[in-house]
Amino acid sequence: MKVEIVLNQTITEPLLVLHTNKLTPELAALMANLAEPQSLGLAAYTKTGIVLLNPADILRVYSEGKRVFTKTATNCYLLKMRLYEAEEKLGGNQMVRISSSEIVNFNHVKGLDMSISGTIRLSFNNGEETFVSRRYVSVIKKLLGV
């Protein structure tokens, strides 16, 4: 793919024009990504204040009790939103729902153990583990092409 940037002082707002012979899924995803407003990050709460998390750093988002937490490689944070709101905000292909109470970032998944009948155990790069509920096993298998 060729990329060309033309600087024009008379233009007040950036305009992206893509010339192609056919619309591929990759181009459609690129257009959708460019059209979305870019967020500063996910606001997470600590005991001392608010931290803006980069979505790429998030391992998992889960609900426990009536609260929603997010986990990075080193810390756990409180989110003041519902799980479905966090799922919408994070979006993207890497964030996948694995149960009614958990979403994981597949970019941080080290391995999958399917030896347990009817479920999948996910291992993260930092050594933590979680389980895919039976209801979502077929979704994960389809995602992985298994």
Short mmCIF file of N, CA, C and O in Angstrom, two decimals:
data_model
loop_
_atom_site.label_atom_id
_atom_site.label_comp_id
_atom_site.label_asym_id
_atom_site.label_seq_id
_atom_site.Cartn_x
_atom_site.Cartn_y
_atom_site.Cartn_z
N MET A 1 0.84 -1.16 0.00
CA MET A 1 0.00 0.00 0.00
C MET A 1 0.90 1.23 0.00
O MET A 1 1.84 1.32 0.76
N LYS A 2 0.58 2.18 -0.85
CA LYS A 2 1.30 3.44 -0.89
C LYS A 2 0.62 4.43 0.04
O LYS A 2 -0.60 4.45 0.15
N VAL A 3 1.42 5.26 0.70
CA VAL A 3 0.90 6.30 1.58
C VAL A 3 1.51 7.62 1.15
O VAL A 3 2.72 7.72 0.95
N GLU A 4 0.66 8.63 1.02
CA GLU A 4 1.12 9.95 0.60
C GLU A 4 0.45 11.01 1.46
O GLU A 4 -0.76 10.97 1.68
N ILE A 5 1.24 11.94 1.97
CA ILE A 5 0.71 13.06 2.75
C ILE A 5 1.01 14.34 1.98
O ILE A 5 2.15 14.59 1.60
N VAL A 6 -0.03 15.12 1.76
CA VAL A 6 0.11 16.39 1.05
C VAL A 6 -0.23 17.51 2.02
O VAL A 6 -1.33 17.54 2.58
N LEU A 7 0.72 18.41 2.26
CA LEU A 7 0.48 19.55 3.14
C LEU A 7 -0.07 20.71 2.33
O LEU A 7 0.50 21.10 1.32
N ASN A 8 -1.22 21.24 2.79
CA ASN A 8 -1.88 22.33 2.10
C ASN A 8 -2.35 23.32 3.16
O ASN A 8 -3.21 23.00 3.97
N GLN A 9 -1.82 24.51 3.16
CA GLN A 9 -2.12 25.51 4.18
C GLN A 9 -3.56 26.02 4.11
O GLN A 9 -4.06 26.58 5.07
N THR A 10 -4.26 25.82 3.00
CA THR A 10 -5.63 26.32 2.86
C THR A 10 -6.66 25.38 3.49
O THR A 10 -7.80 25.76 3.70
N ILE A 11 -6.27 24.16 3.80
CA ILE A 11 -7.19 23.19 4.39
C ILE A 11 -7.26 23.40 5.90
O ILE A 11 -6.23 23.48 6.57
N THR A 12 -8.48 23.49 6.44
CA THR A 12 -8.65 23.75 7.87
C THR A 12 -8.85 22.47 8.68
O THR A 12 -8.59 22.45 9.87
N GLU A 13 -9.33 21.41 8.04
CA GLU A 13 -9.57 20.15 8.72
C GLU A 13 -8.97 19.03 7.88
O GLU A 13 -9.11 19.02 6.66
N PRO A 14 -8.28 18.07 8.51
CA PRO A 14 -7.68 16.98 7.73
C PRO A 14 -8.73 16.21 6.94
O PRO A 14 -9.84 15.98 7.41
N LEU A 15 -8.37 15.81 5.72
CA LEU A 15 -9.24 15.04 4.86
C LEU A 15 -8.43 13.86 4.35
O LEU A 15 -7.35 14.03 3.77
N LEU A 16 -8.93 12.67 4.56
CA LEU A 16 -8.25 11.46 4.12
C LEU A 16 -9.03 10.88 2.95
O LEU A 16 -10.22 10.62 3.06
N VAL A 17 -8.35 10.69 1.82
CA VAL A 17 -8.96 10.09 0.64
C VAL A 17 -8.18 8.82 0.33
O VAL A 17 -6.95 8.83 0.25
N LEU A 18 -8.89 7.72 0.18
CA LEU A 18 -8.28 6.44 -0.09
C LEU A 18 -8.73 5.97 -1.47
O LEU A 18 -9.92 5.81 -1.71
N HIS A 19 -7.79 5.76 -2.36
CA HIS A 19 -8.09 5.27 -3.70
C HIS A 19 -7.79 3.78 -3.74
O HIS A 19 -6.66 3.37 -3.42
N THR A 20 -8.77 2.98 -4.13
CA THR A 20 -8.59 1.53 -4.19
C THR A 20 -9.51 0.94 -5.24
O THR A 20 -10.51 1.55 -5.62
N ASN A 21 -9.19 -0.27 -5.69
CA ASN A 21 -10.04 -0.94 -6.68
C ASN A 21 -11.15 -1.75 -6.02
O ASN A 21 -12.13 -2.10 -6.64
N LYS A 22 -10.98 -2.10 -4.70
CA LYS A 22 -12.05 -2.79 -3.98
C LYS A 22 -11.88 -2.55 -2.49
O LYS A 22 -10.78 -2.30 -2.00
N LEU A 23 -12.97 -2.63 -1.77
CA LEU A 23 -12.96 -2.42 -0.32
C LEU A 23 -12.74 -3.76 0.36
O LEU A 23 -13.57 -4.67 0.26
N THR A 24 -11.62 -3.89 1.05
CA THR A 24 -11.30 -5.12 1.77
C THR A 24 -11.68 -4.96 3.24
O THR A 24 -11.86 -3.83 3.72
N PRO A 25 -11.80 -6.06 3.97
CA PRO A 25 -12.11 -5.95 5.40
C PRO A 25 -11.06 -5.13 6.16
O PRO A 25 -11.39 -4.41 7.10
N GLU A 26 -9.80 -5.24 5.75
CA GLU A 26 -8.74 -4.48 6.41
C GLU A 26 -8.93 -2.98 6.21
O GLU A 26 -8.76 -2.19 7.13
N LEU A 27 -9.30 -2.58 4.99
CA LEU A 27 -9.54 -1.16 4.72
C LEU A 27 -10.78 -0.66 5.47
O LEU A 27 -10.79 0.46 5.96
N ALA A 28 -11.80 -1.50 5.55
CA ALA A 28 -13.00 -1.11 6.28
C ALA A 28 -12.69 -0.92 7.76
O ALA A 28 -13.16 0.03 8.39
N ALA A 29 -11.86 -1.81 8.33
CA ALA A 29 -11.46 -1.67 9.73
C ALA A 29 -10.62 -0.43 9.94
O ALA A 29 -10.77 0.28 10.94
N LEU A 30 -9.74 -0.13 8.99
CA LEU A 30 -8.91 1.08 9.07
C LEU A 30 -9.78 2.33 9.05
O LEU A 30 -9.59 3.25 9.84
N MET A 31 -10.77 2.36 8.16
CA MET A 31 -11.68 3.50 8.08
C MET A 31 -12.47 3.67 9.38
O MET A 31 -12.65 4.78 9.87
N ALA A 32 -12.95 2.56 9.93
CA ALA A 32 -13.72 2.63 11.17
C ALA A 32 -12.84 3.14 12.31
O ALA A 32 -13.28 3.95 13.13
N ASN A 33 -11.60 2.68 12.35
CA ASN A 33 -10.68 3.11 13.40
C ASN A 33 -10.36 4.60 13.28
O ASN A 33 -10.29 5.31 14.28
N LEU A 34 -10.16 5.09 12.07
CA LEU A 34 -9.86 6.49 11.86
C LEU A 34 -11.06 7.40 12.16
O LEU A 34 -10.89 8.53 12.60
N ALA A 35 -12.26 6.89 11.95
CA ALA A 35 -13.47 7.68 12.16
C ALA A 35 -13.83 7.80 13.63
O ALA A 35 -14.50 8.74 14.04
N GLU A 36 -13.36 6.86 14.47
CA GLU A 36 -13.68 6.89 15.90
C GLU A 36 -12.92 8.01 16.60
O GLU A 36 -11.75 8.23 16.31
N PRO A 37 -13.58 8.69 17.52
CA PRO A 37 -12.85 9.69 18.31
C PRO A 37 -11.82 8.98 19.19
O PRO A 37 -12.12 7.94 19.77
N GLN A 38 -10.63 9.51 19.24
CA GLN A 38 -9.57 8.89 20.03
C GLN A 38 -9.72 9.26 21.50
O GLN A 38 -9.88 10.42 21.84
N SER A 39 -9.66 8.27 22.36
CA SER A 39 -9.83 8.51 23.79
C SER A 39 -8.46 8.68 24.45
O SER A 39 -7.45 8.20 23.97
N LEU A 40 -8.46 9.38 25.55
CA LEU A 40 -7.22 9.61 26.30
C LEU A 40 -6.81 8.37 27.08
O LEU A 40 -5.67 8.26 27.50
N GLY A 41 -7.71 7.48 27.30
CA GLY A 41 -7.44 6.28 28.07
C GLY A 41 -8.64 5.96 28.93
O GLY A 41 -9.69 6.58 28.85
N LEU A 42 -8.47 4.96 29.76
CA LEU A 42 -9.54 4.51 30.64
C LEU A 42 -9.26 5.05 32.04
O LEU A 42 -8.18 4.81 32.60
N ALA A 43 -10.20 5.80 32.60
CA ALA A 43 -10.03 6.38 33.94
C ALA A 43 -10.23 5.29 34.98
O ALA A 43 -11.30 4.71 35.09
N ALA A 44 -9.17 5.02 35.73
CA ALA A 44 -9.21 4.00 36.78
C ALA A 44 -8.87 4.66 38.11
O ALA A 44 -8.10 5.61 38.16
N TYR A 45 -9.45 4.15 39.18
CA TYR A 45 -9.31 4.77 40.49
C TYR A 45 -8.40 3.96 41.39
O TYR A 45 -8.46 2.74 41.44
N THR A 46 -7.55 4.68 42.11
CA THR A 46 -6.69 4.10 43.13
C THR A 46 -7.08 4.72 44.46
O THR A 46 -7.95 5.59 44.52
N LYS A 47 -6.39 4.35 45.52
CA LYS A 47 -6.67 4.94 46.83
C LYS A 47 -6.30 6.42 46.87
O LYS A 47 -6.85 7.18 47.64
N THR A 48 -5.35 6.81 46.03
CA THR A 48 -4.86 8.19 46.07
C THR A 48 -5.41 9.08 44.96
O THR A 48 -5.23 10.30 45.02
N GLY A 49 -6.05 8.52 43.95
CA GLY A 49 -6.56 9.37 42.87
C GLY A 49 -6.95 8.58 41.63
O GLY A 49 -7.25 7.40 41.70
N ILE A 50 -6.90 9.26 40.51
CA ILE A 50 -7.31 8.67 39.23
C ILE A 50 -6.08 8.48 38.36
O ILE A 50 -5.20 9.33 38.29
N VAL A 51 -6.04 7.35 37.66
CA VAL A 51 -4.96 7.02 36.73
C VAL A 51 -5.59 6.79 35.36
O VAL A 51 -6.64 6.16 35.26
N LEU A 52 -4.98 7.33 34.31
CA LEU A 52 -5.43 7.06 32.95
C LEU A 52 -4.66 5.86 32.42
O LEU A 52 -3.43 5.91 32.29
N LEU A 53 -5.37 4.78 32.12
CA LEU A 53 -4.74 3.56 31.64
C LEU A 53 -4.80 3.47 30.13
O LEU A 53 -5.84 3.75 29.52
N ASN A 54 -3.71 3.06 29.53
CA ASN A 54 -3.68 2.77 28.11
C ASN A 54 -4.37 1.42 27.91
O ASN A 54 -4.02 0.44 28.56
N PRO A 55 -5.39 1.35 27.04
CA PRO A 55 -6.09 0.07 26.84
C PRO A 55 -5.17 -1.10 26.50
O PRO A 55 -5.46 -2.24 26.85
N ALA A 56 -4.05 -0.84 25.85
CA ALA A 56 -3.12 -1.93 25.50
C ALA A 56 -2.45 -2.53 26.74
O ALA A 56 -1.99 -3.67 26.69
N ASP A 57 -2.42 -1.80 27.85
CA ASP A 57 -1.78 -2.29 29.08
C ASP A 57 -2.71 -3.14 29.94
O ASP A 57 -2.27 -3.77 30.89
N ILE A 58 -3.99 -3.15 29.61
CA ILE A 58 -4.98 -3.85 30.44
C ILE A 58 -4.97 -5.33 30.11
O ILE A 58 -5.06 -5.74 28.95
N LEU A 59 -4.83 -6.16 31.16
CA LEU A 59 -4.90 -7.61 31.00
C LEU A 59 -6.35 -8.09 30.97
O LEU A 59 -6.73 -8.86 30.10
N ARG A 60 -7.11 -7.61 31.95
CA ARG A 60 -8.50 -8.06 32.08
C ARG A 60 -9.33 -7.04 32.81
O ARG A 60 -8.81 -6.22 33.56
N VAL A 61 -10.63 -7.10 32.56
CA VAL A 61 -11.61 -6.28 33.27
C VAL A 61 -12.64 -7.27 33.80
O VAL A 61 -13.14 -8.12 33.05
N TYR A 62 -12.95 -7.18 35.09
CA TYR A 62 -13.86 -8.16 35.68
C TYR A 62 -14.72 -7.51 36.76
O TYR A 62 -14.36 -6.49 37.32
N SER A 63 -15.85 -8.14 37.00
CA SER A 63 -16.72 -7.66 38.07
C SER A 63 -16.60 -8.63 39.24
O SER A 63 -16.48 -9.84 39.06
N GLU A 64 -16.60 -8.04 40.41
CA GLU A 64 -16.51 -8.82 41.64
C GLU A 64 -17.44 -8.14 42.64
O GLU A 64 -17.24 -6.97 42.98
N GLY A 65 -18.43 -8.87 43.07
CA GLY A 65 -19.45 -8.24 43.89
C GLY A 65 -20.24 -7.28 43.01
O GLY A 65 -20.67 -7.62 41.93
N LYS A 66 -20.39 -6.07 43.42
CA LYS A 66 -21.09 -5.07 42.61
C LYS A 66 -20.11 -4.02 42.07
O LYS A 66 -20.52 -2.95 41.68
N ARG A 67 -18.83 -4.35 42.04
CA ARG A 67 -17.81 -3.43 41.56
C ARG A 67 -17.09 -4.01 40.35
O ARG A 67 -17.03 -5.22 40.18
N VAL A 68 -16.53 -3.12 39.53
CA VAL A 68 -15.79 -3.53 38.34
C VAL A 68 -14.33 -3.11 38.53
O VAL A 68 -14.04 -1.97 38.89
N PHE A 69 -13.44 -4.06 38.29
CA PHE A 69 -12.01 -3.83 38.44
C PHE A 69 -11.30 -4.08 37.12
O PHE A 69 -11.79 -4.83 36.27
N THR A 70 -10.13 -3.48 36.98
CA THR A 70 -9.28 -3.76 35.83
C THR A 70 -7.90 -4.11 36.36
O THR A 70 -7.46 -3.57 37.37
N LYS A 71 -7.25 -5.01 35.66
CA LYS A 71 -5.96 -5.51 36.10
C LYS A 71 -4.94 -5.25 35.01
O LYS A 71 -5.18 -5.54 33.84
N THR A 72 -3.80 -4.66 35.39
CA THR A 72 -2.66 -4.54 34.48
C THR A 72 -1.63 -5.57 34.94
O THR A 72 -1.88 -6.34 35.87
N ALA A 73 -0.46 -5.57 34.34
CA ALA A 73 0.57 -6.53 34.71
C ALA A 73 1.03 -6.34 36.16
O ALA A 73 1.47 -7.29 36.80
N THR A 74 0.90 -5.11 36.68
CA THR A 74 1.43 -4.84 38.01
C THR A 74 0.39 -4.43 39.05
O THR A 74 0.62 -4.61 40.24
N ASN A 75 -0.74 -3.84 38.63
CA ASN A 75 -1.70 -3.28 39.59
C ASN A 75 -3.14 -3.66 39.27
O ASN A 75 -3.46 -4.05 38.15
N CYS A 76 -3.98 -3.46 40.27
CA CYS A 76 -5.42 -3.65 40.13
C CYS A 76 -6.08 -2.31 40.43
O CYS A 76 -5.70 -1.63 41.38
N TYR A 77 -7.06 -1.93 39.61
CA TYR A 77 -7.72 -0.62 39.75
C TYR A 77 -9.23 -0.80 39.76
O TYR A 77 -9.76 -1.73 39.17
N LEU A 78 -9.91 0.15 40.38
CA LEU A 78 -11.36 0.19 40.40
C LEU A 78 -11.85 1.04 39.23
O LEU A 78 -11.28 2.09 38.94
N LEU A 79 -12.88 0.56 38.56
CA LEU A 79 -13.52 1.34 37.49
C LEU A 79 -14.89 1.75 37.99
O LEU A 79 -15.61 0.96 38.58
N LYS A 80 -15.27 2.99 37.72
CA LYS A 80 -16.60 3.45 38.13
C LYS A 80 -17.51 3.44 36.91
O LYS A 80 -18.02 4.47 36.47
N MET A 81 -17.66 2.25 36.34
CA MET A 81 -18.56 2.03 35.22
C MET A 81 -18.96 0.56 35.25
O MET A 81 -18.35 -0.24 35.96
N ARG A 82 -19.96 0.24 34.52
CA ARG A 82 -20.40 -1.15 34.43
C ARG A 82 -19.52 -1.90 33.45
O ARG A 82 -18.83 -1.31 32.64
N LEU A 83 -19.56 -3.22 33.54
CA LEU A 83 -18.70 -4.06 32.70
C LEU A 83 -19.00 -3.85 31.21
O LEU A 83 -18.08 -3.73 30.40
N TYR A 84 -20.27 -3.75 30.84
CA TYR A 84 -20.60 -3.56 29.43
C TYR A 84 -20.13 -2.19 28.93
O TYR A 84 -19.77 -2.05 27.75
N GLU A 85 -20.10 -1.18 29.82
CA GLU A 85 -19.59 0.13 29.43
C GLU A 85 -18.09 0.08 29.17
O GLU A 85 -17.59 0.69 28.23
N ALA A 86 -17.37 -0.66 30.02
CA ALA A 86 -15.93 -0.83 29.82
C ALA A 86 -15.67 -1.60 28.52
O ALA A 86 -14.75 -1.26 27.77
N GLU A 87 -16.49 -2.59 28.23
CA GLU A 87 -16.35 -3.37 27.00
C GLU A 87 -16.54 -2.47 25.78
O GLU A 87 -15.79 -2.55 24.82
N GLU A 88 -17.55 -1.60 25.81
CA GLU A 88 -17.79 -0.67 24.70
C GLU A 88 -16.65 0.33 24.55
O GLU A 88 -16.20 0.61 23.45
N LYS A 89 -16.16 0.84 25.68
CA LYS A 89 -15.10 1.84 25.64
C LYS A 89 -13.79 1.24 25.13
O LYS A 89 -13.07 1.88 24.37
N LEU A 90 -13.47 0.03 25.56
CA LEU A 90 -12.23 -0.61 25.14
C LEU A 90 -12.32 -1.16 23.73
O LEU A 90 -11.37 -1.07 22.97
N GLY A 91 -13.47 -1.74 23.40
CA GLY A 91 -13.70 -2.23 22.04
C GLY A 91 -12.52 -2.97 21.48
O GLY A 91 -11.71 -3.53 22.19
N GLY A 92 -12.39 -2.98 20.18
CA GLY A 92 -11.24 -3.60 19.54
C GLY A 92 -11.30 -5.10 19.50
O GLY A 92 -12.07 -5.74 20.20
N ASN A 93 -10.46 -5.67 18.65
CA ASN A 93 -10.43 -7.12 18.47
C ASN A 93 -9.70 -7.84 19.60
O ASN A 93 -9.93 -9.01 19.82
N GLN A 94 -8.80 -7.17 20.29
CA GLN A 94 -8.02 -7.85 21.31
C GLN A 94 -8.81 -8.09 22.59
O GLN A 94 -8.53 -9.01 23.32
N MET A 95 -9.82 -7.27 22.88
CA MET A 95 -10.61 -7.44 24.09
C MET A 95 -11.78 -8.37 23.80
O MET A 95 -12.61 -8.09 22.93
N VAL A 96 -11.83 -9.48 24.54
CA VAL A 96 -12.83 -10.52 24.27
C VAL A 96 -13.52 -10.90 25.57
O VAL A 96 -12.86 -11.11 26.60
N ARG A 97 -14.83 -10.99 25.52
CA ARG A 97 -15.60 -11.42 26.70
C ARG A 97 -15.46 -12.93 26.83
O ARG A 97 -15.65 -13.67 25.88
N ILE A 98 -15.10 -13.37 28.05
CA ILE A 98 -14.94 -14.81 28.28
C ILE A 98 -15.95 -15.35 29.28
O ILE A 98 -16.05 -16.56 29.47
N SER A 99 -16.70 -14.45 29.91
CA SER A 99 -17.78 -14.87 30.81
C SER A 99 -18.69 -13.66 31.01
O SER A 99 -18.39 -12.58 30.53
N SER A 100 -19.76 -13.87 31.73
CA SER A 100 -20.68 -12.76 31.96
C SER A 100 -20.06 -11.72 32.89
O SER A 100 -20.56 -10.60 32.99
N SER A 101 -18.94 -12.06 33.54
CA SER A 101 -18.33 -11.12 34.47
C SER A 101 -16.88 -10.78 34.15
O SER A 101 -16.20 -10.17 34.97
N GLU A 102 -16.39 -11.14 32.93
CA GLU A 102 -14.98 -10.87 32.64
C GLU A 102 -14.71 -10.67 31.15
O GLU A 102 -15.27 -11.35 30.30
N ILE A 103 -13.80 -9.72 30.89
CA ILE A 103 -13.30 -9.43 29.54
C ILE A 103 -11.78 -9.51 29.63
O ILE A 103 -11.20 -9.00 30.60
N VAL A 104 -11.14 -10.15 28.65
CA VAL A 104 -9.68 -10.24 28.68
C VAL A 104 -9.07 -9.67 27.42
O VAL A 104 -9.70 -9.63 26.36
N ASN A 105 -7.82 -9.24 27.54
CA ASN A 105 -7.05 -8.74 26.42
C ASN A 105 -6.21 -9.89 25.88
O ASN A 105 -5.26 -10.33 26.53
N PHE A 106 -6.57 -10.41 24.71
CA PHE A 106 -5.88 -11.57 24.16
C PHE A 106 -4.44 -11.28 23.76
O PHE A 106 -3.67 -12.20 23.51
N ASN A 107 -4.04 -10.02 23.69
CA ASN A 107 -2.64 -9.70 23.42
C ASN A 107 -1.74 -10.07 24.59
O ASN A 107 -0.53 -10.16 24.43
N HIS A 108 -2.31 -10.27 25.79
CA HIS A 108 -1.53 -10.63 26.97
C HIS A 108 -1.71 -12.09 27.36
O HIS A 108 -1.19 -12.51 28.39
N VAL A 109 -2.43 -12.88 26.55
CA VAL A 109 -2.64 -14.29 26.86
C VAL A 109 -1.44 -15.08 26.36
O VAL A 109 -1.06 -15.00 25.20
N LYS A 110 -0.85 -15.84 27.28
CA LYS A 110 0.34 -16.64 26.96
C LYS A 110 -0.05 -18.00 26.42
O LYS A 110 0.58 -18.52 25.50
N GLY A 111 -1.09 -18.60 26.99
CA GLY A 111 -1.48 -19.94 26.55
C GLY A 111 -2.88 -20.29 26.98
O GLY A 111 -3.49 -19.64 27.82
N LEU A 112 -3.39 -21.36 26.37
CA LEU A 112 -4.72 -21.86 26.68
C LEU A 112 -4.61 -23.34 27.02
O LEU A 112 -3.95 -24.09 26.30
N ASP A 113 -5.25 -23.75 28.10
CA ASP A 113 -5.28 -25.14 28.50
C ASP A 113 -6.69 -25.65 28.31
O ASP A 113 -7.61 -25.22 28.99
N MET A 114 -6.85 -26.57 27.36
CA MET A 114 -8.18 -27.11 27.06
C MET A 114 -8.35 -28.52 27.62
O MET A 114 -9.28 -29.22 27.23
N SER A 115 -7.47 -28.96 28.52
CA SER A 115 -7.55 -30.31 29.04
C SER A 115 -8.71 -30.51 30.01
O SER A 115 -9.17 -31.62 30.20
N ILE A 116 -9.19 -29.43 30.61
CA ILE A 116 -10.34 -29.52 31.51
C ILE A 116 -11.60 -29.64 30.65
O ILE A 116 -11.84 -28.81 29.78
N SER A 117 -12.38 -30.64 30.88
CA SER A 117 -13.56 -30.90 30.06
C SER A 117 -14.57 -29.77 30.14
O SER A 117 -15.01 -29.38 31.22
N GLY A 118 -14.90 -29.20 28.98
CA GLY A 118 -15.95 -28.20 28.89
C GLY A 118 -15.54 -26.77 29.16
O GLY A 118 -16.38 -25.88 29.11
N THR A 119 -14.29 -26.52 29.46
CA THR A 119 -13.86 -25.15 29.73
C THR A 119 -12.43 -24.94 29.23
O THR A 119 -11.76 -25.87 28.84
N ILE A 120 -11.98 -23.70 29.26
CA ILE A 120 -10.63 -23.34 28.83
C ILE A 120 -9.99 -22.51 29.94
O ILE A 120 -10.61 -21.57 30.45
N ARG A 121 -8.74 -22.85 30.29
CA ARG A 121 -7.99 -22.04 31.25
C ARG A 121 -7.03 -21.15 30.47
O ARG A 121 -6.24 -21.64 29.66
N LEU A 122 -7.11 -19.83 30.70
CA LEU A 122 -6.23 -18.87 30.04
C LEU A 122 -5.08 -18.52 30.98
O LEU A 122 -5.31 -18.24 32.16
N SER A 123 -3.86 -18.53 30.46
CA SER A 123 -2.69 -18.10 31.23
C SER A 123 -2.17 -16.80 30.64
O SER A 123 -1.99 -16.70 29.42
N PHE A 124 -1.94 -15.81 31.50
CA PHE A 124 -1.43 -14.52 31.05
C PHE A 124 0.10 -14.50 31.12
O PHE A 124 0.71 -15.32 31.80
N ASN A 125 0.68 -13.53 30.45
CA ASN A 125 2.14 -13.38 30.43
C ASN A 125 2.72 -13.16 31.82
O ASN A 125 3.86 -13.53 32.08
N ASN A 126 1.95 -12.57 32.74
CA ASN A 126 2.46 -12.30 34.09
C ASN A 126 2.25 -13.48 35.04
O ASN A 126 2.52 -13.37 36.23
N GLY A 127 1.72 -14.60 34.55
CA GLY A 127 1.55 -15.79 35.37
C GLY A 127 0.15 -15.98 35.93
O GLY A 127 -0.16 -17.05 36.47
N GLU A 128 -0.71 -15.01 35.83
CA GLU A 128 -2.08 -15.15 36.33
C GLU A 128 -2.87 -16.07 35.41
O GLU A 128 -2.53 -16.26 34.24
N GLU A 129 -3.94 -16.62 35.95
CA GLU A 129 -4.81 -17.49 35.18
C GLU A 129 -6.27 -17.13 35.43
O GLU A 129 -6.62 -16.60 36.48
N THR A 130 -7.11 -17.43 34.44
CA THR A 130 -8.55 -17.27 34.57
C THR A 130 -9.21 -18.31 33.69
O THR A 130 -8.54 -18.96 32.88
N PHE A 131 -10.51 -18.46 33.82
CA PHE A 131 -11.22 -19.49 33.07
C PHE A 131 -12.28 -18.89 32.16
O PHE A 131 -12.94 -17.92 32.52
N VAL A 132 -12.45 -19.51 31.01
CA VAL A 132 -13.52 -19.16 30.08
C VAL A 132 -14.73 -19.97 30.50
O VAL A 132 -14.64 -21.18 30.68
N SER A 133 -15.87 -19.32 30.68
CA SER A 133 -17.07 -20.06 31.06
C SER A 133 -17.53 -20.91 29.88
O SER A 133 -17.23 -20.63 28.72
N ARG A 134 -18.24 -21.98 30.19
CA ARG A 134 -18.70 -22.92 29.15
C ARG A 134 -19.52 -22.23 28.07
O ARG A 134 -19.46 -22.60 26.91
N ARG A 135 -20.25 -21.22 28.46
CA ARG A 135 -21.10 -20.49 27.52
C ARG A 135 -20.28 -19.79 26.43
O ARG A 135 -20.75 -19.61 25.31
N TYR A 136 -19.04 -19.38 26.74
CA TYR A 136 -18.20 -18.63 25.81
C TYR A 136 -17.09 -19.48 25.17
O TYR A 136 -16.32 -18.96 24.38
N VAL A 137 -17.02 -20.77 25.47
CA VAL A 137 -15.97 -21.63 24.90
C VAL A 137 -16.07 -21.67 23.38
O VAL A 137 -15.06 -21.54 22.68
N SER A 138 -17.27 -21.81 22.84
CA SER A 138 -17.42 -21.88 21.38
C SER A 138 -17.02 -20.57 20.72
O SER A 138 -16.44 -20.56 19.63
N VAL A 139 -17.26 -19.43 21.37
CA VAL A 139 -16.87 -18.13 20.84
C VAL A 139 -15.34 -18.03 20.76
O VAL A 139 -14.78 -17.59 19.75
N ILE A 140 -14.67 -18.47 21.82
CA ILE A 140 -13.20 -18.43 21.85
C ILE A 140 -12.62 -19.38 20.82
O ILE A 140 -11.67 -19.03 20.11
N LYS A 141 -13.18 -20.56 20.70
CA LYS A 141 -12.67 -21.52 19.69
C LYS A 141 -12.84 -20.96 18.29
O LYS A 141 -11.96 -21.10 17.45
N LYS A 142 -13.96 -20.33 18.03
CA LYS A 142 -14.20 -19.72 16.72
C LYS A 142 -13.21 -18.60 16.47
O LYS A 142 -12.66 -18.47 15.37
N LEU A 143 -12.95 -17.78 17.49
CA LEU A 143 -12.00 -16.68 17.38
C LEU A 143 -10.60 -17.19 17.04
O LEU A 143 -9.88 -16.60 16.23
N LEU A 144 -10.21 -18.31 17.65
CA LEU A 144 -8.89 -18.87 17.45
C LEU A 144 -8.81 -19.78 16.23
O LEU A 144 -7.72 -20.22 15.85
N GLY A 145 -9.94 -20.10 15.64
CA GLY A 145 -9.96 -21.00 14.49
C GLY A 145 -9.72 -22.44 14.87
O GLY A 145 -9.17 -23.22 14.08
N VAL A 146 -10.15 -22.83 16.05
CA VAL A 146 -9.94 -24.21 16.54
C VAL A 146 -11.20 -25.02 16.31
O VAL A 146 -12.28 -24.60 16.49
#
